[in-house]
Short mmCIF file of C-alpha atoms in Angstrom, two decimals:
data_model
loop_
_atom_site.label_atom_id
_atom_site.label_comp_id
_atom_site.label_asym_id
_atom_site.label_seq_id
_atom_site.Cartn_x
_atom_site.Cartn_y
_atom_site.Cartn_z
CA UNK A 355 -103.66 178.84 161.42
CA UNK A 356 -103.08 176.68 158.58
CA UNK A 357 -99.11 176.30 159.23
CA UNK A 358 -99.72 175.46 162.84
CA UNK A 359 -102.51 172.43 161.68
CA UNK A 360 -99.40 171.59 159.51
CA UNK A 361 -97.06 171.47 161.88
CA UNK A 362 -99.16 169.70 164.22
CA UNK A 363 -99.93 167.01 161.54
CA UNK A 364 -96.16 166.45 161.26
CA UNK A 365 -95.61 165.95 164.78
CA UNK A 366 -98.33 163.70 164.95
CA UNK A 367 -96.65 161.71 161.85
CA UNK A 368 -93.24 161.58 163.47
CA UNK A 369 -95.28 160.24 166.32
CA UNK A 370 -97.12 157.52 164.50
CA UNK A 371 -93.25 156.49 162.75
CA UNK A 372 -91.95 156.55 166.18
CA UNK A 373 -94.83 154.32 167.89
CA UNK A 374 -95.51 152.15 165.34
CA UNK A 375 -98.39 150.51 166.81
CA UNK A 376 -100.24 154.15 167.53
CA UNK A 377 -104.00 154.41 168.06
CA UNK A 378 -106.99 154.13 166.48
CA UNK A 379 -107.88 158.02 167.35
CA UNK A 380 -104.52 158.72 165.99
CA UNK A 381 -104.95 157.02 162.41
CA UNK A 382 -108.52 158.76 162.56
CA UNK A 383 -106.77 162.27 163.37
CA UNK A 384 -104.22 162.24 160.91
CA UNK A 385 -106.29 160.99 158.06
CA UNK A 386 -108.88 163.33 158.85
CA UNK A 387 -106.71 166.81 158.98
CA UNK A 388 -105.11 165.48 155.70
CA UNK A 389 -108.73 165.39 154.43
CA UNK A 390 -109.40 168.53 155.23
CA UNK A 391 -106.22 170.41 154.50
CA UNK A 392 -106.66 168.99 151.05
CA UNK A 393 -110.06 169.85 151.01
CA UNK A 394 -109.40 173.63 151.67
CA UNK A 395 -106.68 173.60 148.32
CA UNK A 396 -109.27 172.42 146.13
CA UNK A 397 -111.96 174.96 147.44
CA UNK A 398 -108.79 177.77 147.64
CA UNK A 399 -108.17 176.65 144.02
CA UNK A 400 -111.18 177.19 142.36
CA UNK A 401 -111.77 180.56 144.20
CA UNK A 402 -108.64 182.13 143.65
CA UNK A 403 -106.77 180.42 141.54
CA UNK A 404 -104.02 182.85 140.80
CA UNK A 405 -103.44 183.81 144.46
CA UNK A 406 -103.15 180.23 145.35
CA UNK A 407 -100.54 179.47 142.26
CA UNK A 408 -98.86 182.99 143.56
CA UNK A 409 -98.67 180.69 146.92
CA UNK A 410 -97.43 177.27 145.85
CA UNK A 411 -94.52 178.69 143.89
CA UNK A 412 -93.79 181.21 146.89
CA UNK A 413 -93.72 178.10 149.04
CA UNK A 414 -92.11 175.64 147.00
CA UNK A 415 -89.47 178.13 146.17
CA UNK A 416 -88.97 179.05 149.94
CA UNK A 417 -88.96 174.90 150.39
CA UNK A 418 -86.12 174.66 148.18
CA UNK A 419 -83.86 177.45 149.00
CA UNK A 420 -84.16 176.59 152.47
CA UNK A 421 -83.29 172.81 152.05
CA UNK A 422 -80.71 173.22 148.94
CA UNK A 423 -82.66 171.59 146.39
#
């Protein structure tokens, strides 16, 4: 659920590069599911914060072998 609102948040972003005058509802979509995607870290953070630093280093780590950094 959460990579597909990511996913969709980048293809609205490539969008918004590519149509550089966009929309109004646009701006107000993308700014809002960045609000909230940061919004469920923080909560995920102080809830579980081991699982969520097991995550981010999972991720990160799958980021970078899968781009060469």
């Amino acid at each position: 659920m959460i990579m597909a609102g990511v996913k969709k948040i980048g293809r609205l972003g490539l969008k918004l590069i590519r149509d550089e005058r966009g929309s109004f509802d646009q701006l107000v979509w993308a700014i809002g599911a960045a609000v909230v995607v940061v919004a469920i870290i923080l909560v995920l953070r102080v809830v579980a914060p081991d699982t969520v630093s097991n995550l981010w280093s999972a991720a990160t780590s799958w980021i970078r072998s899968s781009f060469g950094f």
